[in-house]
Tab-separated table of C-alpha atoms in Angstrom:
chain	number	residue	atom	x	y	z
A	1	MET	CA	235.161	12.355	4.919
A	2	ALA	CA	237.308	9.772	6.901
A	3	GLN	CA	239.544	11.216	9.762
A	4	TRP	CA	242.226	8.711	9.580
A	5	THR	CA	245.359	8.951	7.450
A	6	SER	CA	246.869	5.178	7.572
A	7	ALA	CA	245.547	1.774	8.536
A	8	VAL	CA	246.893	-0.773	11.004
A	9	GLY	CA	245.940	-4.339	10.246
A	10	ALA	CA	244.727	-7.031	12.688
A	11	ALA	CA	247.713	-9.112	12.495
A	12	GLN	CA	250.313	-6.193	12.678
A	13	LEU	CA	248.162	-4.654	15.858
A	14	ALA	CA	248.260	-8.346	17.391
A	15	ARG	CA	252.135	-8.675	16.903
A	16	LEU	CA	252.569	-5.257	18.429
A	17	LEU	CA	250.594	-6.085	21.283
A	18	THR	CA	252.038	-9.285	22.039
A	19	SER	CA	255.510	-7.918	21.841
A	20	GLN	CA	254.854	-5.918	24.864
A	21	GLN	CA	254.872	-9.083	27.085
A	22	ASP	CA	257.083	-8.243	30.191
A	23	ARG	CA	257.491	-11.010	33.059
A	24	PRO	CA	254.579	-12.658	34.615
A	25	ALA	CA	252.771	-10.877	37.681
A	26	GLY	CA	253.876	-11.931	40.979
A	27	PRO	CA	252.178	-13.336	43.799
A	28	GLY	CA	249.274	-11.161	44.769
A	29	THR	CA	249.515	-8.860	41.935
A	30	LYS	CA	246.094	-8.341	40.545
A	31	ARG	CA	245.694	-8.505	36.842
A	32	PRO	CA	243.240	-6.107	35.352
A	33	PRO	CA	240.309	-7.121	33.137
A	34	ALA	CA	241.177	-8.177	29.723
A	35	TYR	CA	239.551	-5.334	27.978
A	36	ARG	CA	241.532	-2.849	30.363
A	37	ALA	CA	244.941	-4.658	29.550
A	38	LEU	CA	243.948	-4.555	25.791
A	39	ALA	CA	243.041	-0.692	25.984
A	40	ASP	CA	246.288	0.071	27.918
A	41	GLY	CA	248.284	-1.835	25.418
A	42	ILE	CA	246.843	0.068	22.477
A	43	ARG	CA	247.222	3.253	24.504
A	44	LEU	CA	250.858	2.605	25.130
A	45	LEU	CA	251.604	1.876	21.338
A	46	VAL	CA	250.051	5.186	20.617
A	47	LEU	CA	252.095	7.241	23.047
A	48	GLU	CA	255.133	5.221	21.925
A	49	GLY	CA	254.554	6.288	18.453
A	50	ARG	CA	254.712	2.801	17.325
A	51	VAL	CA	251.131	3.361	16.128
A	52	PRO	CA	250.643	6.568	14.666
A	53	VAL	CA	248.300	8.971	15.357
A	54	ALA	CA	245.052	8.887	12.875
A	55	ALA	CA	245.690	5.557	12.116
A	56	ARG	CA	242.457	3.333	11.384
A	57	LEU	CA	242.173	0.424	13.574
A	58	PRO	CA	240.801	-3.068	12.540
A	59	ALA	CA	237.121	-3.738	12.947
A	60	GLU	CA	236.401	-5.497	16.331
A	61	ARG	CA	235.658	-8.758	14.856
A	62	GLU	CA	238.878	-8.846	12.941
A	63	LEU	CA	240.862	-8.009	16.020
A	64	ALA	CA	239.095	-10.649	18.133
A	65	LEU	CA	240.013	-13.062	15.672
A	66	ALA	CA	243.602	-12.140	15.695
A	67	LEU	CA	244.011	-12.090	19.553
A	68	SER	CA	241.689	-15.086	20.044
A	69	VAL	CA	239.699	-12.997	22.431
A	70	SER	CA	235.904	-12.403	22.405
A	71	ARG	CA	234.334	-9.445	20.506
A	72	THR	CA	232.999	-7.938	23.789
A	73	THR	CA	236.405	-7.611	24.858
A	74	VAL	CA	237.631	-5.790	22.045
A	75	ALA	CA	234.366	-3.459	21.887
A	76	ALA	CA	234.723	-2.738	25.829
A	77	ALA	CA	238.563	-1.703	25.094
A	78	TYR	CA	237.565	0.503	21.983
A	79	GLU	CA	234.971	2.282	24.405
A	80	ALA	CA	237.501	2.799	27.165
A	81	LEU	CA	239.820	4.143	24.578
A	82	ARG	CA	236.935	6.515	23.119
A	83	ALA	CA	236.125	7.790	26.574
A	84	GLU	CA	239.688	8.591	27.377
A	85	GLY	CA	240.390	10.547	24.176
A	86	PHE	CA	242.879	7.684	22.549
A	87	LEU	CA	239.934	6.712	19.736
A	88	GLU	CA	237.530	8.547	17.692
A	89	SER	CA	234.914	6.519	15.755
A	90	ARG	CA	232.236	7.482	13.153
A	91	ARG	CA	229.629	5.230	11.658
A	92	GLY	CA	230.787	4.068	8.330
A	93	ALA	CA	234.350	5.295	8.711
A	94	GLY	CA	235.334	3.091	11.382
A	95	SER	CA	237.838	3.965	14.490
A	96	TRP	CA	241.046	5.753	14.446
A	97	THR	CA	243.714	6.603	17.001
A	98	ALA	CA	244.095	10.026	18.676
A	99	VAL	CA	245.576	11.839	21.615
A	100	PRO	CA	243.508	13.655	24.125
A	101	ALA	CA	243.411	17.353	23.843
A	102	GLY	CA	246.524	18.847	25.743
A	103	ASN	CA	248.553	15.671	24.993
A	104	PRO	CA	251.709	16.055	23.066
A	105	LEU	CA	251.845	14.132	19.837
A	106	PRO	CA	254.154	10.987	20.284
A	107	ALA	CA	257.636	11.207	18.755
A	108	ARG	CA	258.282	8.135	16.501
A	109	GLY	CA	261.970	8.826	16.547
A	110	LEU	CA	264.116	10.257	19.518
A	111	GLU	CA	263.363	13.947	19.445
A	112	PRO	CA	265.078	16.096	22.189
A	113	LEU	CA	263.459	17.777	25.013
A	114	PRO	CA	262.981	21.523	24.941
A	115	PRO	CA	265.269	23.302	26.921
A	116	GLU	CA	262.711	24.672	29.366
A	117	ALA	CA	261.529	20.928	30.290
A	118	LEU	CA	265.030	19.973	31.396
A	119	GLY	CA	264.662	21.519	35.060
A	120	SER	CA	262.465	18.637	36.136
A	121	MET	CA	263.389	15.663	33.817
A	122	ILE	CA	266.597	14.017	33.602
A	123	ASP	CA	266.610	13.400	29.628
A	124	LEU	CA	268.397	10.143	28.584
A	125	GLY	CA	266.583	10.184	25.290
A	126	CYS	CA	268.959	12.249	23.084
A	127	ALA	CA	272.696	10.842	22.676
A	128	ALA	CA	274.365	14.250	22.244
A	129	LEU	CA	276.386	16.185	24.643
A	130	PRO	CA	276.641	20.326	24.880
A	131	ALA	CA	278.760	22.027	22.672
A	132	PRO	CA	282.520	21.879	23.401
A	133	GLU	CA	283.995	25.293	24.254
A	134	PRO	CA	285.842	27.591	23.546
A	135	TRP	CA	286.271	25.650	20.238
A	136	LEU	CA	282.604	26.375	18.950
A	137	THR	CA	282.771	30.045	19.604
A	138	ARG	CA	286.353	30.281	17.874
A	139	ALA	CA	285.026	28.157	14.938
A	140	VAL	CA	282.110	30.681	14.331
A	141	GLN	CA	284.374	33.710	14.549
A	142	GLY	CA	286.586	32.050	12.124
A	143	ALA	CA	283.915	31.186	9.768
A	144	LEU	CA	282.754	35.228	10.111
A	145	GLU	CA	286.177	36.158	8.898
A	146	GLU	CA	285.965	33.814	6.054
A	147	LEU	CA	282.315	34.688	5.254
A	148	PRO	CA	282.688	38.018	2.882
A	149	PRO	CA	283.627	36.528	-0.404
A	150	TYR	CA	280.711	34.098	-0.139
A	151	ALA	CA	278.125	36.518	0.712
A	152	HIS	CA	278.713	38.343	-2.651
A	153	THR	CA	277.498	35.071	-4.267
A	154	HIS	CA	274.104	33.575	-4.429
A	155	GLY	CA	275.085	31.005	-1.493
A	156	ASP	CA	273.723	28.002	-2.902
A	157	TYR	CA	276.387	25.238	-3.118
A	158	PRO	CA	274.570	21.900	-3.726
A	159	ALA	CA	277.690	19.739	-3.308
A	160	GLY	CA	279.132	22.090	-0.566
A	161	LEU	CA	281.837	24.482	-0.413
A	162	PRO	CA	284.682	23.657	-2.438
A	163	ALA	CA	286.941	24.071	0.574
A	164	LEU	CA	285.366	21.995	2.667
A	165	ARG	CA	284.928	19.489	0.382
A	166	SER	CA	288.612	19.277	-0.463
A	167	MET	CA	289.208	19.346	3.214
A	168	ILE	CA	287.100	16.456	3.804
A	169	ALA	CA	288.702	14.368	0.944
A	170	GLU	CA	292.176	15.229	2.210
A	171	ARG	CA	291.198	13.744	5.505
A	172	TYR	CA	290.079	10.616	3.988
A	173	THR	CA	293.504	10.269	1.837
A	174	ALA	CA	295.207	10.665	5.228
A	175	ARG	CA	293.390	7.522	6.757
A	176	GLY	CA	294.484	5.806	3.710
A	177	ILE	CA	291.617	5.854	1.523
A	178	PRO	CA	292.653	8.180	-1.576
A	179	THR	CA	289.767	10.582	-2.257
A	180	MET	CA	289.113	13.422	-4.610
A	181	PRO	CA	286.824	16.369	-3.788
A	182	GLU	CA	284.651	14.905	-6.420
A	183	GLN	CA	283.815	12.199	-4.226
A	184	ILE	CA	282.487	14.294	-1.568
A	185	MET	CA	279.045	16.060	-1.111
A	186	VAL	CA	278.324	18.272	2.072
A	187	THR	CA	274.954	17.566	3.476
A	188	THR	CA	272.583	19.092	6.155
A	189	GLY	CA	273.807	16.444	8.833
A	190	ALA	CA	273.912	12.825	8.824
A	191	MET	CA	270.018	12.360	8.215
A	192	GLY	CA	270.295	14.728	5.535
A	193	ALA	CA	272.907	12.253	3.739
A	194	ILE	CA	270.751	9.266	4.393
A	195	ASP	CA	267.740	10.588	3.160
A	196	ALA	CA	269.152	11.627	-0.016
A	197	ILE	CA	270.614	8.483	-0.579
A	198	CYS	CA	267.678	6.521	0.232
A	199	HIS	CA	265.800	8.817	-2.194
A	200	LEU	CA	268.303	8.002	-4.920
A	201	PHE	CA	268.569	4.209	-4.452
A	202	ALA	CA	265.500	2.840	-2.531
A	203	GLY	CA	262.278	4.444	-3.851
A	204	ARG	CA	258.927	3.585	-2.312
A	205	GLY	CA	258.386	-0.275	-1.629
A	206	GLU	CA	262.195	-1.244	-2.099
A	207	ARG	CA	263.755	-3.041	0.404
A	208	ILE	CA	266.489	-1.832	2.760
A	209	ALA	CA	268.419	-4.054	5.154
A	210	VAL	CA	269.037	-2.898	8.421
A	211	GLU	CA	270.867	-3.943	11.498
A	212	SER	CA	268.565	-5.081	14.250
A	213	PRO	CA	268.805	-2.965	16.624
A	214	SER	CA	269.364	0.206	14.765
A	215	TYR	CA	269.216	3.856	14.944
A	216	ALA	CA	265.579	4.727	15.775
A	217	ASN	CA	265.481	8.082	13.565
A	218	ILE	CA	266.992	6.348	10.685
A	219	LEU	CA	264.699	3.703	10.807
A	220	GLN	CA	261.845	6.107	11.001
A	221	LEU	CA	263.106	8.198	8.264
A	222	MET	CA	263.232	4.968	6.042
A	223	ARG	CA	259.810	4.012	7.234
A	224	GLU	CA	258.413	7.310	6.180
A	225	GLY	CA	260.031	7.141	2.603
A	226	GLY	CA	258.151	3.872	2.118
A	227	ALA	CA	260.868	1.435	2.412
A	228	ARG	CA	260.515	-2.142	3.367
A	229	LEU	CA	262.733	-2.725	6.162
A	230	VAL	CA	264.488	-6.285	6.412
A	231	PRO	CA	265.903	-6.546	9.803
A	232	VAL	CA	269.425	-8.589	10.294
A	233	ALA	CA	270.115	-9.461	13.584
A	234	MET	CA	273.363	-8.371	15.142
A	235	ALA	CA	275.594	-10.844	16.991
A	236	GLU	CA	275.250	-11.144	20.867
A	237	GLY	CA	277.031	-8.400	22.891
A	238	LEU	CA	279.522	-6.269	21.412
A	239	ALA	CA	280.562	-9.001	18.746
A	240	GLY	CA	279.322	-6.978	15.819
A	241	TRP	CA	277.796	-8.327	12.914
A	242	ASP	CA	276.296	-11.975	12.190
A	243	LEU	CA	278.187	-12.416	8.781
A	244	ASP	CA	276.113	-15.492	8.151
A	245	ARG	CA	272.926	-13.777	8.450
A	246	TRP	CA	273.817	-11.108	6.566
A	247	ARG	CA	275.122	-13.161	3.402
A	248	GLN	CA	271.644	-15.133	3.890
A	249	VAL	CA	269.507	-11.941	4.010
A	250	LEU	CA	271.656	-10.213	1.098
A	251	ARG	CA	271.439	-13.327	-1.263
A	252	GLU	CA	267.644	-14.067	-0.595
A	253	ALA	CA	266.036	-10.574	0.054
A	254	ALA	CA	268.459	-9.045	-2.543
A	255	PRO	CA	267.918	-5.472	-0.926
A	256	ARG	CA	268.507	-2.459	-2.860
A	257	VAL	CA	270.498	-0.623	-0.030
A	258	ALA	CA	272.032	-1.873	3.435
A	259	TYR	CA	272.554	0.754	6.205
A	260	VAL	CA	275.065	-0.279	8.923
A	261	VAL	CA	277.142	1.338	11.836
A	262	ALA	CA	280.364	-0.611	11.781
A	263	ASP	CA	281.998	2.044	14.321
A	264	PHE	CA	280.424	2.310	18.022
A	265	HIS	CA	276.862	0.923	16.587
A	266	ASN	CA	273.986	2.797	17.897
A	267	PRO	CA	272.521	1.693	20.164
A	268	THR	CA	274.465	-1.726	21.119
A	269	GLY	CA	278.135	0.059	21.145
A	270	ALA	CA	279.546	-2.786	18.916
A	271	LEU	CA	282.741	-2.420	17.009
A	272	ALA	CA	282.799	-4.269	14.006
A	273	ASP	CA	286.463	-5.723	13.233
A	274	GLU	CA	288.463	-5.785	9.871
A	275	ASP	CA	287.462	-9.092	8.888
A	276	GLN	CA	283.722	-8.676	9.264
A	277	ARG	CA	283.866	-5.322	7.279
A	278	ARG	CA	285.813	-7.050	4.388
A	279	ARG	CA	283.244	-10.062	4.250
A	280	LEU	CA	280.108	-7.780	4.163
A	281	VAL	CA	281.510	-5.604	1.622
A	282	ASP	CA	282.218	-8.740	-0.251
A	283	ALA	CA	278.748	-9.859	0.348
A	284	ALA	CA	277.162	-6.649	-0.582
A	285	ARG	CA	279.012	-6.518	-3.733
A	286	SER	CA	277.848	-9.881	-4.822
A	287	ALA	CA	274.463	-9.204	-4.191
A	288	GLY	CA	274.496	-6.008	-6.004
A	289	THR	CA	273.395	-4.043	-2.725
A	290	VAL	CA	274.395	-0.534	-1.870
A	291	LEU	CA	276.107	-0.657	1.549
A	292	VAL	CA	275.568	2.650	3.533
A	293	ALA	CA	278.145	2.864	6.229
A	294	ASP	CA	277.364	5.444	8.752
A	295	GLU	CA	280.698	6.931	10.476
A	296	THR	CA	279.168	9.200	12.911
A	297	MET	CA	280.591	7.475	15.817
A	298	SER	CA	283.773	6.799	14.389
A	299	GLU	CA	286.089	9.173	16.353
A	300	LEU	CA	284.323	8.588	19.519
A	301	TRP	CA	286.712	5.908	21.007
A	302	LEU	CA	287.049	5.874	24.578
A	303	ASP	CA	289.238	2.974	25.930
A	304	GLU	CA	293.066	4.082	25.641
A	305	GLY	CA	295.186	2.048	23.243
A	306	LEU	CA	292.367	0.999	21.287
A	307	ASP	CA	293.352	-0.084	17.561
A	308	MET	CA	290.630	1.003	15.312
A	309	PRO	CA	289.826	-0.879	12.253
A	310	ARG	CA	289.884	0.627	8.875
A	311	PRO	CA	286.976	2.277	7.447
A	312	VAL	CA	284.553	0.080	5.509
A	313	CYS	CA	285.020	1.793	2.357
A	314	ALA	CA	288.896	0.600	2.317
A	315	PHE	CA	287.585	-2.762	1.642
A	316	ASP	CA	285.765	-1.133	-1.534
A	317	PRO	CA	288.977	0.315	-3.496
A	318	ALA	CA	286.725	0.473	-6.910
A	319	GLY	CA	283.999	2.494	-4.977
A	320	SER	CA	281.292	0.883	-6.543
A	321	THR	CA	279.547	-0.772	-3.407
A	322	VAL	CA	280.249	1.645	-0.294
A	323	ILE	CA	278.842	4.801	0.479
A	324	THR	CA	280.190	6.432	3.723
A	325	VAL	CA	278.262	9.140	5.661
A	326	GLY	CA	280.158	11.282	8.343
A	327	SER	CA	278.786	14.218	10.368
A	328	ALA	CA	279.964	16.829	12.963
A	329	SER	CA	277.078	16.285	15.052
A	330	LYS	CA	278.113	13.483	17.450
A	331	ALA	CA	281.906	14.065	17.551
A	332	PHE	CA	281.526	17.749	17.852
A	333	TRP	CA	277.924	19.061	18.561
A	334	ALA	CA	274.429	18.222	17.536
A	335	GLY	CA	273.659	21.839	16.531
A	336	MET	CA	276.296	21.899	14.055
A	337	ARG	CA	274.354	20.319	11.296
A	338	ILE	CA	276.909	19.320	8.947
A	339	GLY	CA	277.425	15.951	7.147
A	340	TRP	CA	278.998	14.357	4.290
A	341	VAL	CA	278.690	11.635	1.741
A	342	ARG	CA	281.747	9.923	0.205
A	343	ALA	CA	280.956	8.000	-2.940
A	344	ALA	CA	281.822	7.537	-6.410
A	345	PRO	CA	282.063	10.811	-8.526
A	346	ASP	CA	278.972	9.395	-10.603
A	347	VAL	CA	276.918	8.982	-7.484
A	348	ILE	CA	277.925	12.357	-6.092
A	349	ARG	CA	276.897	13.768	-9.320
A	350	SER	CA	273.448	12.155	-8.886
A	351	LEU	CA	272.884	12.995	-5.653
A	352	VAL	CA	273.846	16.694	-6.165
A	353	ALA	CA	271.336	16.820	-9.191
A	354	ALA	CA	268.530	15.525	-7.245
A	355	ARG	CA	269.287	18.075	-4.402
A	356	ALA	CA	267.752	20.933	-6.470
A	357	TYR	CA	264.197	19.279	-5.739
A	358	ALA	CA	265.185	19.085	-1.914
A	359	ASP	CA	267.211	21.450	0.110
A	360	LEU	CA	269.397	23.379	-2.631
A	361	GLY	CA	272.471	23.234	-0.126
A	362	THR	CA	273.668	23.362	3.507
A	363	PRO	CA	274.307	26.601	5.366
A	364	VAL	CA	277.405	28.382	4.221
A	365	LEU	CA	278.459	29.857	7.992
A	366	GLU	CA	278.424	26.260	9.302
A	367	GLN	CA	280.490	24.815	6.489
A	368	LEU	CA	282.872	27.412	7.081
A	369	ALA	CA	282.902	26.816	10.878
A	370	VAL	CA	283.787	23.097	10.110
A	371	ASN	CA	286.392	24.025	7.575
A	372	TRP	CA	287.813	26.417	10.262
A	373	LEU	CA	287.965	23.360	12.672
A	374	PHE	CA	289.366	21.176	10.447
A	375	GLY	CA	292.073	23.370	9.134
A	376	THR	CA	293.316	24.817	12.374
A	377	GLY	CA	293.811	21.480	14.696
A	378	GLY	CA	290.504	22.626	16.508
A	379	TRP	CA	288.827	19.693	15.779
A	380	GLU	CA	291.063	17.346	17.002
A	381	GLN	CA	291.471	19.416	20.368
A	382	ALA	CA	287.710	19.583	20.579
A	383	VAL	CA	287.062	15.782	20.006
A	384	GLU	CA	289.513	14.857	22.531
A	385	VAL	CA	287.930	16.964	25.060
A	386	ARG	CA	284.519	15.350	24.072
A	387	ARG	CA	286.197	12.108	24.395
A	388	GLY	CA	287.143	12.770	28.029
A	389	GLN	CA	283.643	13.995	28.878
A	390	ALA	CA	281.860	10.662	27.293
A	391	ARG	CA	284.442	8.352	29.302
A	392	GLU	CA	283.603	9.993	32.436
A	393	ASN	CA	280.010	9.903	32.055
A	394	ARG	CA	279.923	6.131	30.755
A	395	ASP	CA	282.061	5.205	33.833
A	396	ALA	CA	279.579	7.225	36.196
A	397	LEU	CA	276.440	5.757	34.497
A	398	VAL	CA	277.583	2.194	34.542
A	399	ALA	CA	278.540	2.218	38.389
A	400	ALA	CA	275.297	3.901	39.020
A	401	VAL	CA	273.273	1.235	37.245
A	402	ARG	CA	274.968	-1.695	38.406
A	403	ARG	CA	274.527	-0.198	42.064
A	404	GLU	CA	270.609	0.681	41.555
A	405	LEU	CA	269.658	-2.037	39.283
A	406	PRO	CA	271.955	-5.064	39.617
A	407	GLU	CA	269.896	-7.280	37.653
A	408	TRP	CA	269.980	-5.284	34.587
A	409	GLU	CA	272.612	-6.793	32.062
A	410	PHE	CA	274.773	-4.986	29.423
A	411	GLU	CA	278.125	-5.013	28.223
A	412	VAL	CA	280.437	-1.787	28.480
A	413	PRO	CA	281.230	-0.496	24.928
A	414	ALA	CA	284.867	0.752	24.135
A	415	GLY	CA	283.457	3.759	22.309
A	416	GLY	CA	280.541	5.676	21.200
A	417	LEU	CA	277.758	7.333	23.237
A	418	THR	CA	275.313	4.648	24.062
A	419	LEU	CA	274.873	1.666	26.393
A	420	TRP	CA	272.328	-0.851	25.269
A	421	VAL	CA	270.574	-2.447	28.396
A	422	ARG	CA	268.504	-5.679	28.901
A	423	THR	CA	265.996	-4.857	31.892
A	424	GLY	CA	265.862	-8.054	33.604
A	425	GLY	CA	262.547	-9.101	31.998
A	426	LEU	CA	260.642	-5.763	32.396
A	427	SER	CA	258.915	-4.112	29.569
A	428	GLY	CA	261.103	-1.328	28.075
A	429	SER	CA	257.881	0.599	26.885
A	430	ARG	CA	256.568	0.728	30.291
A	431	LEU	CA	259.763	1.727	31.834
A	432	ALA	CA	259.755	4.415	29.425
A	433	GLU	CA	255.994	5.359	30.025
A	434	VAL	CA	256.503	5.492	33.934
A	435	GLY	CA	260.014	6.858	33.786
A	436	GLU	CA	258.771	10.074	32.495
A	437	ARG	CA	256.325	10.056	35.637
A	438	VAL	CA	259.185	9.984	37.973
A	439	GLY	CA	261.399	12.356	35.986
A	440	VAL	CA	263.736	10.503	33.980
A	441	ARG	CA	263.292	10.044	29.858
A	442	VAL	CA	264.498	6.900	28.279
A	443	PRO	CA	263.902	5.444	24.887
A	444	SER	CA	262.600	1.811	24.920
A	445	GLY	CA	264.060	-0.833	23.146
A	446	PRO	CA	261.536	-1.271	20.453
A	447	ARG	CA	262.384	2.102	19.144
A	448	PHE	CA	265.384	0.631	17.670
A	449	GLY	CA	263.578	-2.594	16.128
A	450	VAL	CA	261.492	-3.390	13.504
A	451	ASP	CA	257.753	-4.374	14.410
A	452	GLY	CA	258.011	-4.439	18.131
A	453	ALA	CA	261.427	-6.104	18.620
A	454	PHE	CA	263.571	-5.477	21.642
A	455	GLU	CA	260.950	-5.040	24.249
A	456	GLY	CA	263.161	-5.996	26.956
A	457	TYR	CA	265.740	-3.402	26.614
A	458	VAL	CA	266.336	0.321	26.957
A	459	ARG	CA	269.160	2.588	25.443
A	460	LEU	CA	270.930	4.698	27.969
A	461	PRO	CA	273.303	7.510	26.510
A	462	PHE	CA	276.705	8.964	28.058
A	463	THR	CA	275.000	12.408	28.460
A	464	VAL	CA	275.008	12.911	32.223
A	465	GLY	CA	277.676	12.077	34.930
A	466	GLY	CA	278.612	12.506	38.213
A	467	ALA	CA	275.518	13.299	40.734
A	468	VAL	CA	272.891	13.357	37.716
A	469	ALA	CA	273.926	9.973	36.819
A	470	GLU	CA	273.596	8.760	40.080
A	471	GLU	CA	270.096	10.521	40.266
A	472	ALA	CA	269.164	8.918	36.688
A	473	ALA	CA	269.801	5.405	37.941
A	474	ALA	CA	267.932	6.088	41.008
A	475	ARG	CA	264.789	7.318	39.158
A	476	LEU	CA	265.101	4.446	36.710
A	477	ALA	CA	265.083	2.035	39.659
A	478	ALA	CA	261.985	3.740	40.788
A	479	ALA	CA	260.137	3.369	37.552
A	480	ALA	CA	261.282	-0.555	37.717
A	481	ARG	CA	259.673	-1.155	40.928
A	482	LEU	CA	256.456	0.524	39.753
A	483	VAL	CA	256.505	-1.689	36.490
A	484	GLU	CA	257.547	-4.792	38.483
A	485	SER	CA	254.513	-4.016	40.724
A	486	GLY	CA	252.031	-3.457	38.120
A	487	ALA	CA	251.394	-0.056	39.166
A	488	SER	CA	252.128	3.198	36.666
A	489	GLY	CA	252.218	5.526	39.819
A	490	ASN	CA	248.782	7.039	38.855
A	491	GLY	CA	246.766	4.190	39.933
A	492	GLU	CA	246.692	2.572	36.620
A	493	SER	CA	247.941	-0.722	35.361
A	494	VAL	CA	251.216	-1.007	33.442
A	495	ARG	CA	250.807	-4.944	32.718
A	496	SER	CA	250.616	-5.501	29.056
A	497	PHE	CA	248.199	-7.284	27.104
A	498	VAL	CA	249.043	-10.819	26.261
A	499	ALA	CA	246.780	-12.752	23.744
């Protein structure tokens, strides 16, 4: 019986390998042999999660043709990977990826570090801040006071607690978007909301248009659901969406669903203006595409006096095109796994009906806590504190990176939690790998792209400030020097394979 669970084609693997190309070696830098560079490239793809563990690799002859190298080079690379524990083979079954005993499985998204690992590692992988107190404690206490009547029921509310659905609907109405409770479903975080939407509208093999770059965990959720991702490049810098590209993709690819983050886009921080929102909704309506608007960052504006545009759903008064997703996780606390969907009542009914075969409902106590925050003004107070923390962290991180890494390029967003940084020609994947060895964890650009894009980028979140931000930048600078010199810090080459 074969040990592999998926397969990577020769052409696909060649694209992933060549996407790792970083700047040429400087004078006097010794390049590794071709087989060693190829082995290092495949190993890095496995460690990054861009090639899954237990994926069958192409035959030696097929990969040699795709890379325009000799079969001997591929055979030697495979042998090196087998010796290091990153490849297993069996006659008649081929070769498949593995990780050596004792190594953690690579994450394909952006998983948080366990708390016990935070002492020695500065974690810039997860764009989330600690809970705002005392509001979290007060919200839980308020929820406990409201719990007894619900404790006498079965506790399953597939659409969400009626009180919270009404409260969320009122908040949309107050923003100028008339909304009924029947248009709201409460979910287990924004991820749960988007997962439910994708299952309803985009079955296996369906096309989903996504911004390029986009949020890594959502991209991976869609991949694992069998979607065919259609990337649409963002405009340069913080300019938002390129509407000409969007119209072309929606017209020619006819995706069933499009997923966008209009408010302080993750990872770039871009804020789409009202004209862009109106035109994208019109284009999606004309193409028959369901437009999923992720609002999880919408309340995290950081610059004073910023005039926020209306929500995307404001340009879809009939409710036939836009589905909106919101969450408490970014604006309040990632541990508060409460999200919601706003859509037409018939869409909500379909989502609720499908939920009977998924998670049945969202935890009651957490729903009551969020309802308490919304109803008492605690939400607004907590989010204001959260903005202040993120603003201070942003300014400290920007100053530190500019001082330690002046050749890195970025634009400072007016809100959100992330900085999208061009790394001066260095490989983001190499920086991520070497960074962990010098004590800083940072996600590389390709995690936010489709099929190897954005190798020259990393994402830096506004989760640390003060002296920690300065130390994080210093460690990133140390990692950059190691990547620049072609050394990984343990004697191994970090140069990428270039066909």
